[in-house]
């Protein structure tokens, strides 16, 4: 059986599962014949005891044996096909939803500011797949046959039927108790295990810091406490479930013996035959098996329902991008109007009423003290974070008018925290494209001034390891700069692009900025070092999330000097910057400095804005 391959992105979990409804109907048909053939054994025993033993007919025995062997062979083949079809159904469901889910998880990561817990939905998809392809799901198709088996026993003998119905009722109550008693500790165990997992992951990502500063033992202690907590709750849940599971198994065996005893009494009284007694015992065992299996696999069903609910909520709360009209390649004109922005949670306002325009071929430098909103502005300008209000327009079109994938090709972004992917240098420069042009990859590296460096480390096919661990911090930054320049995007945003660069790397960066400006690209930089600021055509000054000044570089600097006036050491009053204890100033000799109250009195960051020569 095959339901056909589908690469369609389903919008919800229900749609992904519902698309396999015809295949599930097929599974139900297979289950019908499998459970029907389950009666072969009891009926064979009935004929052996009531016909063969009384007639002592060997031909009858051989005919019955051959028939039951054939029926069991068919049943086995149907079981095999059913299990394989379920595996393929679960794979098709995952295939339908995985791309949509991946996009939703990435969107969740942006909203949670890169919180690694946001990848949990991908594990929940595995939970759904494993349950749908496992024995716990098969029980749902076998359970409707419990009344059928009980009805057969009633047809044999009402007395044995009532006994079987009572036993089935007891096991059903045990199954409900099992879920009720094990639910709370299982939930606590899952939460503690997740926290322990996150601690271990954080330790692995920051191994150098742990080793250098003796933090391994405290982290190990915290992880051990959480892990033991998870194990304790897990033991509690398993103890409770194990108690009821052991009871159900012992009870089922007891009831099978009890129905034999009750059947023997009825045989002695002449109400039924010995064959009926044996057949009723076997059928009762088959009737109770789905109920007992539901107790064993109950937690799997609960986890499946929780995973399905969580994924449904995630996908419902994640916007689906409607098809957009294909806009032409932009020239790079960027305009920001009355922009307000918050953190991903929406609770902390970071940027307030930002307004500026940058024309193609010009370079804008954004300056300001720490925590003034520079990096937040860079994230909003790239579309990584959504603005709370206001407009960002690229060539007159707001970001929501662009297809996000196509827009990304026109933006080059170098963030503060460099993240490269496990693969070759060429794959990272090409933004993970499957078959990039070698000429485009080399061209981007040469524009970034990284071509010679790449040849020194082994060439473009050198694998850099997870996160680029095989490269130094400066090398990673230069590869990331080449990635930002890949395809000559009209808009390039560089956040502290020289934070890890040596002298050679800085010279390559400055040449790259000049090259971008000469090619007509719009360049936005966030930096404090002299040369980067000297390359700026325009300056945007931020302080405490507000726009202090914007315009041509010399115009802004002159304005800052005039506002400073004759104050001691050129320092501006806090009221002029909109915050107390934090400011930006131009010192005597043409230096740009930031003062941060958080760093203590007199703490400042200073760079010469005008060279001594």
Coordinates of C-alpha atoms in Angstrom, one line a residue:
X1 CA 0.0 0.0 0.0
X2 CA 1.3 3.5 -0.8
X3 CA -0.4 6.8 -0.2
X4 CA 1.9 8.6 -2.6
X5 CA 4.7 11.0 -1.9
X6 CA 3.9 14.6 -1.2
X7 CA 6.1 17.6 -0.8
X8 CA 3.3 20.0 -0.1
X9 CA 3.8 22.1 3.0
X10 CA 0.8 21.6 5.3
X11 CA -0.2 24.6 7.4
X12 CA -1.3 22.6 10.5
X13 CA -0.6 19.3 12.2
X14 CA -4.2 18.3 11.7
X15 CA -3.8 18.9 7.9
X16 CA -0.6 16.9 7.8
X17 CA -2.2 13.9 9.6
X18 CA -5.5 14.3 7.8
X19 CA -3.9 14.0 4.4
X20 CA -3.1 10.4 5.4
X21 CA -6.7 9.6 6.2
X22 CA -7.1 7.2 3.2
X23 CA -4.0 5.3 4.4
X24 CA -5.4 5.1 7.9
X25 CA -8.6 3.6 6.4
X26 CA -6.4 1.0 4.8
X27 CA -4.8 0.3 8.1
X28 CA -8.3 -0.1 9.6
X29 CA -9.1 -2.6 6.8
X30 CA -5.9 -4.6 7.5
X31 CA -6.7 -4.5 11.3
X32 CA -10.2 -5.9 10.5
X33 CA -8.8 -9.0 8.8
X34 CA -6.0 -9.4 11.3
X35 CA -8.4 -9.4 14.3
X36 CA -10.8 -11.6 12.4
X37 CA -8.1 -14.1 11.7
X38 CA -7.3 -14.0 15.5
X39 CA -10.4 -16.1 15.9
X40 CA -8.7 -18.9 13.9
X41 CA -6.8 -20.3 16.9
X42 CA -9.8 -20.5 19.3
X43 CA -12.0 -22.0 16.6
X44 CA -9.3 -24.5 15.8
X45 CA -9.2 -25.5 19.4
X46 CA -13.0 -25.8 19.5
X47 CA -12.9 -28.2 16.6
X48 CA -10.1 -30.2 18.0
X49 CA -11.8 -30.8 21.3
X50 CA -15.3 -31.2 20.1
X51 CA -14.9 -33.0 16.7
X52 CA -11.4 -34.5 16.2
X53 CA -11.0 -36.0 19.7
X54 CA -14.5 -37.5 19.6
X55 CA -14.3 -38.8 16.0
X56 CA -10.5 -39.7 16.1
X57 CA -10.4 -38.7 12.4
X58 CA -6.9 -38.0 11.2
X59 CA -8.0 -36.6 7.8
X60 CA -10.2 -34.0 9.7
X61 CA -7.2 -33.1 11.9
X62 CA -4.9 -32.7 8.9
X63 CA -7.4 -30.6 7.0
X64 CA -8.1 -28.3 10.0
X65 CA -4.4 -28.0 10.7
X66 CA -3.6 -27.1 7.1
X67 CA -6.4 -24.5 7.1
X68 CA -5.3 -22.9 10.3
X69 CA -1.6 -22.8 9.2
X70 CA -2.7 -21.0 6.0
X71 CA -4.8 -18.5 8.0
X72 CA -1.9 -17.8 10.4
X73 CA 0.4 -17.2 7.5
X74 CA -2.0 -14.7 6.0
X75 CA -2.4 -13.0 9.3
X76 CA 1.4 -12.7 9.7
X77 CA 1.8 -11.2 6.3
X78 CA -1.0 -8.7 7.0
X79 CA 0.8 -7.8 10.3
X80 CA 4.0 -7.2 8.4
X81 CA 2.4 -5.1 5.8
X82 CA 0.5 -3.1 8.4
X83 CA 3.6 -2.3 10.4
X84 CA 5.5 -1.2 7.2
X85 CA 2.7 1.0 6.0
X86 CA 2.5 2.7 9.4
X87 CA 6.2 3.5 9.2
X88 CA 5.7 5.0 5.8
X89 CA 2.6 7.0 6.9
X90 CA 4.5 8.5 9.8
X91 CA 7.4 9.4 7.4
X92 CA 5.0 11.1 4.9
X93 CA 3.4 13.1 7.8
X94 CA 6.8 14.3 8.9
X95 CA 7.7 15.1 5.3
X96 CA 4.6 17.2 4.8
X97 CA 5.1 19.3 7.9
X98 CA 8.8 19.4 8.5
X99 CA 9.6 22.4 6.3
X100 CA 6.7 24.4 7.7
X101 CA 7.8 23.4 11.2
X102 CA 11.4 24.3 10.6
X103 CA 10.4 27.8 9.5
X104 CA 8.2 28.1 12.6
X105 CA 11.0 27.1 14.8
X106 CA 13.4 29.6 13.2
X107 CA 10.7 32.3 13.7
X108 CA 10.4 31.2 17.3
X109 CA 14.1 31.5 17.7
X110 CA 14.0 35.1 16.5
X111 CA 11.2 35.9 18.9
X112 CA 13.0 34.3 21.8
X113 CA 16.3 36.0 20.8
X114 CA 18.0 32.7 19.8
X115 CA 17.0 30.7 22.9
X116 CA 18.1 27.2 22.1
X117 CA 15.0 25.8 23.9
X118 CA 13.1 26.9 20.8
X119 CA 14.3 23.7 18.9
X120 CA 12.2 21.6 21.2
X121 CA 9.4 21.4 18.6
X122 CA 11.7 19.4 16.3
X123 CA 12.0 16.8 19.0
X124 CA 8.2 16.8 19.4
X125 CA 7.9 16.0 15.7
X126 CA 10.0 12.9 16.4
X127 CA 7.6 12.0 19.3
X128 CA 4.7 12.1 16.8
X129 CA 6.5 10.0 14.2
X130 CA 7.7 7.4 16.7
X131 CA 4.2 7.0 18.2
X132 CA 2.4 6.7 14.8
X133 CA 4.8 4.0 13.7
X134 CA 4.9 2.1 17.0
X135 CA 2.8 -0.6 18.7
X136 CA 1.0 2.0 20.9
X137 CA -0.8 3.4 17.8
X138 CA -1.7 -0.1 16.6
X139 CA -3.7 -0.6 19.9
X140 CA -6.1 2.1 18.7
X141 CA -7.1 -0.1 15.8
X142 CA -7.3 -3.3 17.9
X143 CA -9.3 -1.8 20.8
X144 CA -12.6 -1.6 18.9
X145 CA -12.5 -5.4 18.6
X146 CA -12.7 -5.9 22.3
X147 CA -16.6 -5.7 22.3
X148 CA -16.6 -8.1 19.3
X149 CA -14.5 -10.7 21.2
X150 CA -16.7 -10.3 24.3
X151 CA -19.8 -10.8 22.1
X152 CA -18.4 -14.0 20.8
X153 CA -17.9 -15.2 24.4
X154 CA -21.5 -14.2 25.2
X155 CA -22.6 -16.3 22.2
X156 CA -20.7 -19.3 23.7
X157 CA -22.1 -18.8 27.2
X158 CA -23.7 -15.8 28.8
X159 CA -22.1 -16.7 32.1
X160 CA -18.6 -16.7 30.7
X161 CA -19.6 -13.5 28.8
X162 CA -20.5 -11.6 32.0
X163 CA -17.2 -12.8 33.6
X164 CA -15.2 -11.6 30.6
X165 CA -17.0 -8.2 30.6
X166 CA -16.3 -7.7 34.3
X167 CA -12.6 -8.5 33.7
X168 CA -12.4 -6.0 30.8
X169 CA -14.1 -3.3 32.9
X170 CA -11.6 -3.8 35.7
X171 CA -8.6 -3.5 33.3
X172 CA -10.2 -0.4 31.7
X173 CA -10.4 1.3 35.2
X174 CA -6.8 0.3 35.9
X175 CA -5.8 2.0 32.6
X176 CA -7.5 5.3 33.7
X177 CA -5.9 5.1 37.1
X178 CA -2.5 4.5 35.4
X179 CA -2.8 7.8 33.5
X180 CA -4.1 9.7 36.5
X181 CA -1.4 8.6 38.9
X182 CA 1.6 8.8 36.5
X183 CA 0.7 12.1 34.7
X184 CA 2.1 14.6 37.3
X185 CA 5.4 12.9 38.1
X186 CA 6.0 12.3 34.3
X187 CA 5.5 16.0 33.6
X188 CA 7.9 17.0 36.4
X189 CA 10.5 14.6 35.1
X190 CA 10.3 16.0 31.6
X191 CA 10.7 19.6 32.9
X192 CA 13.7 18.7 35.1
X193 CA 15.3 16.7 32.3
X194 CA 14.9 19.6 29.9
X195 CA 16.6 22.0 32.3
X196 CA 19.4 19.5 32.8
X197 CA 19.8 19.2 29.1
X198 CA 20.0 22.9 28.7
X199 CA 22.7 23.2 31.4
X200 CA 24.8 20.5 29.7
X201 CA 24.4 22.2 26.3
X202 CA 25.4 25.6 27.8
X203 CA 28.5 24.0 29.3
X204 CA 29.5 22.4 26.1
X205 CA 29.1 25.6 24.2
X206 CA 31.2 27.5 26.8
X207 CA 33.8 24.8 27.6
X208 CA 36.7 27.2 27.3
X209 CA 35.3 29.6 29.9
X210 CA 34.5 26.7 32.3
X211 CA 38.0 25.2 32.0
X212 CA 39.8 28.6 32.3
X213 CA 37.9 29.9 35.3
X214 CA 37.3 26.8 37.3
X215 CA 33.5 26.8 36.7
X216 CA 33.2 23.1 35.7
X217 CA 32.6 21.8 39.2
X218 CA 29.8 24.2 40.1
X219 CA 28.1 23.6 36.7
X220 CA 28.5 19.8 37.2
X221 CA 26.8 20.2 40.6
X222 CA 23.9 22.1 39.2
X223 CA 23.5 19.7 36.3
X224 CA 23.7 16.7 38.7
X225 CA 21.0 18.2 40.9
X226 CA 18.6 18.7 38.0
X227 CA 19.4 15.3 36.5
X228 CA 18.8 13.5 39.9
X229 CA 15.6 15.4 40.2
X230 CA 14.5 14.2 36.8
X231 CA 15.5 10.6 37.7
X232 CA 13.6 10.8 40.9
X233 CA 10.4 12.0 39.2
X234 CA 10.9 9.4 36.5
X235 CA 11.3 6.7 39.0
X236 CA 8.1 7.8 40.8
X237 CA 6.2 7.8 37.5
X238 CA 7.5 4.4 36.5
X239 CA 6.9 3.0 40.0
X240 CA 3.2 4.1 39.8
X241 CA 2.8 2.8 36.3
X242 CA 4.7 -0.4 37.0
X243 CA 2.5 -1.2 39.9
X244 CA -0.7 -1.0 37.8
X245 CA 1.0 -2.7 34.9
X246 CA 2.1 -5.7 37.0
X247 CA -1.4 -5.9 38.5
X248 CA -3.0 -5.8 35.0
X249 CA -0.8 -8.6 33.8
X250 CA -1.4 -10.8 36.8
X251 CA -5.1 -10.1 36.8
X252 CA -5.4 -11.0 33.1
X253 CA -3.7 -14.4 33.7
X254 CA -5.9 -15.0 36.7
X255 CA -9.0 -14.2 34.8
X256 CA -8.0 -16.6 32.0
X257 CA -7.6 -19.3 34.7
X258 CA -10.9 -18.2 36.3
X259 CA -12.8 -18.5 33.0
X260 CA -11.3 -22.0 32.6
X261 CA -12.6 -22.9 36.1
X262 CA -16.0 -21.4 35.4
X263 CA -16.0 -23.2 32.0
X264 CA -15.2 -26.5 33.7
X265 CA -18.1 -26.1 36.0
X266 CA -20.4 -25.5 33.0
X267 CA -18.9 -28.5 31.2
X268 CA -19.7 -30.7 34.2
X269 CA -23.2 -29.3 34.3
X270 CA -23.5 -30.1 30.6
X271 CA -24.1 -26.5 29.5
X272 CA -21.1 -26.2 27.2
X273 CA -18.6 -28.5 25.6
X274 CA -14.8 -28.7 26.5
X275 CA -14.0 -27.0 23.2
X276 CA -16.1 -24.0 24.1
X277 CA -14.3 -23.8 27.4
X278 CA -10.9 -23.7 25.8
X279 CA -12.0 -21.3 23.0
X280 CA -13.5 -18.9 25.5
X281 CA -10.3 -18.7 27.5
X282 CA -8.2 -18.0 24.4
X283 CA -10.6 -15.3 23.1
X284 CA -10.8 -13.7 26.5
X285 CA -7.0 -13.4 26.5
X286 CA -7.2 -11.7 23.1
X287 CA -10.0 -9.4 24.2
X288 CA -8.0 -8.2 27.3
X289 CA -4.7 -7.8 25.4
X290 CA -5.5 -4.4 23.8
X291 CA -6.6 -3.0 27.2
X292 CA -3.4 -4.3 28.8
X293 CA -1.3 -2.9 26.0
X294 CA -3.0 0.5 26.4
X295 CA -1.8 0.6 30.0
X296 CA 1.8 -0.2 28.8
X297 CA 1.7 2.4 26.0
X298 CA -0.5 5.0 27.7
X299 CA 2.4 7.4 28.4
X300 CA 3.3 7.2 24.7
X301 CA -0.3 8.3 23.8
X302 CA -0.1 11.1 26.3
X303 CA 3.2 12.4 25.0
X304 CA 1.8 12.1 21.4
X305 CA -1.2 14.3 22.4
X306 CA 1.0 16.8 24.1
X307 CA 3.4 17.0 21.2
X308 CA 0.5 17.4 18.8
X309 CA -1.0 20.1 20.9
X310 CA 2.2 22.0 21.3
X311 CA 3.0 21.9 17.5
X312 CA -0.5 22.9 16.7
X313 CA -0.2 26.0 19.0
X314 CA 3.2 26.9 17.5
X315 CA 2.0 26.7 13.9
X316 CA -1.2 28.5 14.6
X317 CA 0.8 31.4 16.2
X318 CA 3.4 31.5 13.5
X319 CA 2.4 33.6 10.5
X320 CA 2.4 32.0 7.1
X321 CA 3.8 34.3 4.4
X322 CA 1.4 34.7 1.6
X323 CA 2.8 34.7 -2.0
X324 CA 4.2 38.2 -2.8
X325 CA 4.6 40.0 -6.1
X326 CA 8.2 39.7 -7.3
X327 CA 9.7 43.1 -6.9
X328 CA 12.7 44.1 -9.0
X329 CA 16.2 44.1 -7.5
X330 CA 16.5 47.2 -5.2
X331 CA 19.2 49.8 -5.7
X332 CA 19.7 50.2 -1.9
X333 CA 17.8 53.3 -0.9
X334 CA 16.9 52.8 2.8
X335 CA 14.4 55.0 4.6
X336 CA 13.3 54.7 8.2
X337 CA 10.2 56.6 9.5
X338 CA 9.1 57.0 13.1
X339 CA 10.6 53.6 14.0
X340 CA 9.9 52.1 17.4
X341 CA 11.3 48.7 18.5
X342 CA 11.1 46.4 21.5
X343 CA 12.9 43.2 22.5
X344 CA 11.4 40.0 21.1
X345 CA 9.1 39.6 24.1
X346 CA 7.6 43.0 23.4
X347 CA 8.0 44.1 27.0
X348 CA 11.1 46.3 26.8
X349 CA 11.1 49.3 24.5
X350 CA 14.5 49.8 23.0
X351 CA 14.2 52.3 20.1
X352 CA 12.0 55.4 20.0
X353 CA 11.1 57.5 17.0
X354 CA 14.1 56.8 14.7
X355 CA 14.1 58.7 11.4
X356 CA 16.7 58.7 8.7
X357 CA 17.4 58.0 5.0
X358 CA 20.5 56.5 3.3
X359 CA 21.0 56.7 -0.5
X360 CA 22.7 54.1 -2.6
X361 CA 26.5 54.4 -2.7
X362 CA 26.7 56.1 0.8
X363 CA 28.0 54.8 4.0
X364 CA 26.2 55.4 7.3
X365 CA 27.9 54.9 10.7
X366 CA 25.8 54.5 13.8
X367 CA 27.5 55.6 17.0
X368 CA 26.4 55.8 20.6
X369 CA 27.2 54.5 24.1
X370 CA 26.6 50.9 25.1
X371 CA 23.0 49.9 25.4
X372 CA 21.9 52.8 23.2
X373 CA 20.1 50.5 20.7
X374 CA 22.7 50.2 17.9
X375 CA 22.6 46.4 17.6
X376 CA 18.8 46.4 18.0
X377 CA 18.6 48.9 15.1
X378 CA 20.8 46.6 13.0
X379 CA 18.5 43.6 13.7
X380 CA 15.4 45.6 12.8
X381 CA 17.0 46.9 9.6
X382 CA 17.7 43.4 8.4
X383 CA 14.2 42.2 9.3
X384 CA 15.5 39.8 12.0
X385 CA 13.4 41.7 14.5
X386 CA 10.0 43.2 13.7
X387 CA 9.5 46.9 14.5
X388 CA 6.8 47.7 17.1
X389 CA 5.6 50.6 14.9
X390 CA 6.9 52.7 12.0
X391 CA 8.2 52.0 8.6
X392 CA 11.4 50.6 7.1
X393 CA 11.4 51.0 3.3
X394 CA 13.9 49.5 0.8
X395 CA 13.6 51.4 -2.5
X396 CA 10.2 52.6 -1.2
X397 CA 8.8 49.2 -0.4
X398 CA 8.2 48.1 3.2
X399 CA 9.7 44.7 4.2
X400 CA 6.3 43.0 4.3
X401 CA 5.9 43.7 0.6
X402 CA 9.0 41.5 -0.1
X403 CA 9.2 37.8 -0.1
X404 CA 11.5 37.1 2.8
X405 CA 13.7 34.7 1.0
X406 CA 14.2 37.0 -1.9
X407 CA 14.7 40.0 0.3
X408 CA 17.5 38.2 2.2
X409 CA 19.5 37.9 -1.1
X410 CA 19.6 41.7 -1.3
X411 CA 20.8 42.2 2.3
X412 CA 24.3 41.5 3.6
X413 CA 24.5 41.2 7.4
X414 CA 27.6 40.8 9.6
X415 CA 26.3 40.4 13.2
X416 CA 28.4 40.9 16.4
X417 CA 28.2 37.2 17.3
X418 CA 29.5 35.3 14.3
X419 CA 27.8 32.0 13.6
X420 CA 29.2 29.8 10.8
X421 CA 27.9 26.3 9.9
X422 CA 29.6 23.0 9.7
X423 CA 30.7 22.7 6.1
X424 CA 33.3 24.2 3.8
X425 CA 34.3 27.8 3.6
X426 CA 32.8 28.0 0.1
X427 CA 29.4 26.7 1.4
X428 CA 29.4 29.3 4.2
X429 CA 30.3 32.2 1.9
X430 CA 27.6 31.0 -0.6
X431 CA 25.0 31.2 2.2
X432 CA 24.5 27.4 2.1
X433 CA 23.3 27.4 -1.5
X434 CA 23.4 23.9 -3.0
X435 CA 25.2 24.7 -6.3
X436 CA 26.7 28.2 -6.0
X437 CA 28.8 29.6 -8.8
X438 CA 32.5 29.3 -7.9
X439 CA 33.1 32.7 -9.6
X440 CA 30.6 34.3 -7.2
X441 CA 32.1 32.7 -4.1
X442 CA 35.7 33.8 -5.0
X443 CA 34.4 37.2 -6.0
X444 CA 32.8 37.7 -2.6
X445 CA 35.9 36.6 -0.9
X446 CA 38.1 38.9 -2.9
X447 CA 35.7 41.9 -2.3
X448 CA 36.0 41.1 1.5
X449 CA 39.8 40.8 1.2
X450 CA 39.7 37.3 2.5
X451 CA 40.9 35.4 -0.6
X452 CA 44.5 35.1 0.4
X453 CA 43.6 34.2 4.0
X454 CA 41.4 31.4 2.7
X455 CA 44.2 30.0 0.6
X456 CA 46.5 30.0 3.6
X457 CA 44.0 27.9 5.7
X458 CA 43.7 25.3 3.0
X459 CA 41.4 26.7 0.4
X460 CA 37.7 27.1 -0.2
X461 CA 36.9 23.4 0.3
X462 CA 38.3 23.4 3.9
X463 CA 35.8 22.2 6.4
X464 CA 35.5 24.6 9.3
X465 CA 33.7 22.4 11.8
X466 CA 30.6 23.2 13.9
X467 CA 30.4 27.0 14.5
X468 CA 33.6 27.5 12.5
X469 CA 35.7 26.0 15.4
X470 CA 38.6 25.2 13.1
X471 CA 39.1 28.9 12.4
X472 CA 40.2 31.7 14.7
X473 CA 37.8 34.5 15.7
X474 CA 39.3 36.9 13.2
X475 CA 39.2 34.3 10.4
X476 CA 35.5 33.6 11.2
X477 CA 34.8 37.3 11.0
X478 CA 36.4 37.6 7.6
X479 CA 34.6 34.6 6.2
X480 CA 31.3 36.0 7.6
X481 CA 32.1 39.4 5.9
X482 CA 32.6 37.5 2.6
X483 CA 29.2 35.8 3.2
X484 CA 27.6 39.2 3.7
X485 CA 29.0 40.4 0.4
X486 CA 28.0 37.3 -1.6
X487 CA 25.9 38.3 -4.6
X488 CA 26.8 42.0 -4.1
X489 CA 23.7 42.8 -2.1
X490 CA 22.5 46.5 -2.4
X491 CA 22.2 46.9 1.4
X492 CA 25.0 45.7 3.7
X493 CA 24.9 46.1 7.5
X494 CA 28.0 45.5 9.5
X495 CA 27.7 45.4 13.3
X496 CA 31.2 45.8 14.9
X497 CA 32.9 44.3 11.8
X498 CA 36.4 44.8 13.2
X499 CA 35.9 43.5 16.7
X500 CA 38.2 40.5 16.2
X501 CA 40.4 41.7 13.3
X502 CA 44.1 42.2 13.3
X503 CA 45.8 44.9 11.3
X504 CA 45.7 42.9 8.1
X505 CA 42.0 42.1 8.6
X506 CA 41.2 45.8 9.4
X507 CA 42.9 47.0 6.2
X508 CA 40.9 44.4 4.2
X509 CA 37.7 45.5 5.9
X510 CA 38.3 49.2 5.1
X511 CA 39.1 48.3 1.5
X512 CA 35.9 46.3 1.3
X513 CA 33.8 49.2 2.6
X514 CA 35.4 51.5 0.0
X515 CA 34.7 49.0 -2.7
X516 CA 31.1 48.6 -1.7
X517 CA 30.6 52.4 -1.7
X518 CA 32.3 52.6 -5.2
X519 CA 29.9 49.9 -6.5
X520 CA 26.9 51.8 -5.3
X521 CA 26.0 49.6 -2.4
X522 CA 24.4 51.1 0.7
X523 CA 26.6 50.4 3.7
X524 CA 25.6 50.7 7.4
X525 CA 28.3 50.2 10.0
X526 CA 28.3 50.1 13.8
X527 CA 31.8 50.6 15.0
X528 CA 34.0 52.8 17.3
X529 CA 37.4 52.6 15.6
X530 CA 38.7 55.6 13.7
X531 CA 39.0 54.4 10.1
X532 CA 35.6 52.9 9.9
X533 CA 34.1 56.2 11.1
X534 CA 36.3 58.2 8.8
X535 CA 34.8 56.3 5.9
X536 CA 31.3 57.3 6.8
X537 CA 29.4 59.7 4.6
X538 CA 26.6 60.1 7.2
X539 CA 26.4 59.6 11.0
X540 CA 23.5 58.6 13.2
X541 CA 23.9 59.2 16.9
X542 CA 21.9 57.2 19.3
X543 CA 21.5 57.4 23.1
X544 CA 19.2 55.5 25.3
X545 CA 17.3 54.3 22.3
X546 CA 16.6 57.8 21.0
X547 CA 18.0 59.6 17.9
X548 CA 20.3 62.4 19.0
X549 CA 21.5 63.5 15.6
X550 CA 21.6 62.4 11.9
X551 CA 23.1 63.9 8.8
X552 CA 26.4 64.3 7.0
X553 CA 29.4 63.3 9.0
X554 CA 31.0 66.8 9.2
X555 CA 27.6 68.3 9.8
X556 CA 26.8 66.0 12.7
X557 CA 30.3 66.4 14.3
X558 CA 30.0 70.2 14.0
X559 CA 26.6 70.1 15.6
X560 CA 27.9 68.0 18.5
X561 CA 30.8 70.4 19.0
X562 CA 28.5 73.4 19.0
X563 CA 26.1 71.7 21.5
X564 CA 29.1 70.9 23.8
X565 CA 30.1 74.5 23.9
X566 CA 32.4 75.5 26.6
X567 CA 31.6 72.7 29.1
X568 CA 34.6 71.2 30.9
X569 CA 36.5 68.7 28.7
X570 CA 33.8 69.0 26.1
X571 CA 31.3 66.9 28.1
X572 CA 27.6 67.3 27.4
X573 CA 25.1 67.5 30.1
X574 CA 23.0 64.3 30.6
X575 CA 19.8 66.3 29.9
X576 CA 21.0 66.9 26.4
X577 CA 21.3 63.2 25.7
X578 CA 18.1 62.1 27.3
X579 CA 19.7 59.9 30.0
X580 CA 21.5 60.4 33.2
X581 CA 25.1 59.3 33.5
X582 CA 25.5 58.1 29.9
X583 CA 26.6 60.1 26.9
X584 CA 28.6 60.5 23.7
X585 CA 31.0 63.4 23.3
X586 CA 33.6 64.9 21.1
X587 CA 36.7 65.7 23.0
X588 CA 39.4 68.2 22.4
X589 CA 41.6 67.0 19.5
X590 CA 38.7 65.4 17.6
X591 CA 38.1 62.3 19.6
X592 CA 34.8 60.4 19.8
X593 CA 34.1 59.0 23.3
X594 CA 31.3 57.2 25.1
X595 CA 30.8 57.2 28.9
X596 CA 28.9 54.4 30.5
X597 CA 27.6 54.7 34.0
X598 CA 27.3 51.0 34.3
X599 CA 31.1 50.7 34.1
X600 CA 31.7 53.0 37.1
X601 CA 32.6 56.6 37.4
X602 CA 35.0 57.9 34.8
X603 CA 34.7 54.8 32.7
X604 CA 34.8 55.7 29.0
X605 CA 35.5 54.4 25.5
X606 CA 37.5 56.7 23.3
X607 CA 38.7 56.6 19.7
X608 CA 40.3 59.3 17.7
X609 CA 37.9 60.5 15.0
X610 CA 40.3 62.7 13.1
X611 CA 43.8 61.3 12.5
X612 CA 46.8 63.2 14.0
X613 CA 48.2 63.8 10.6

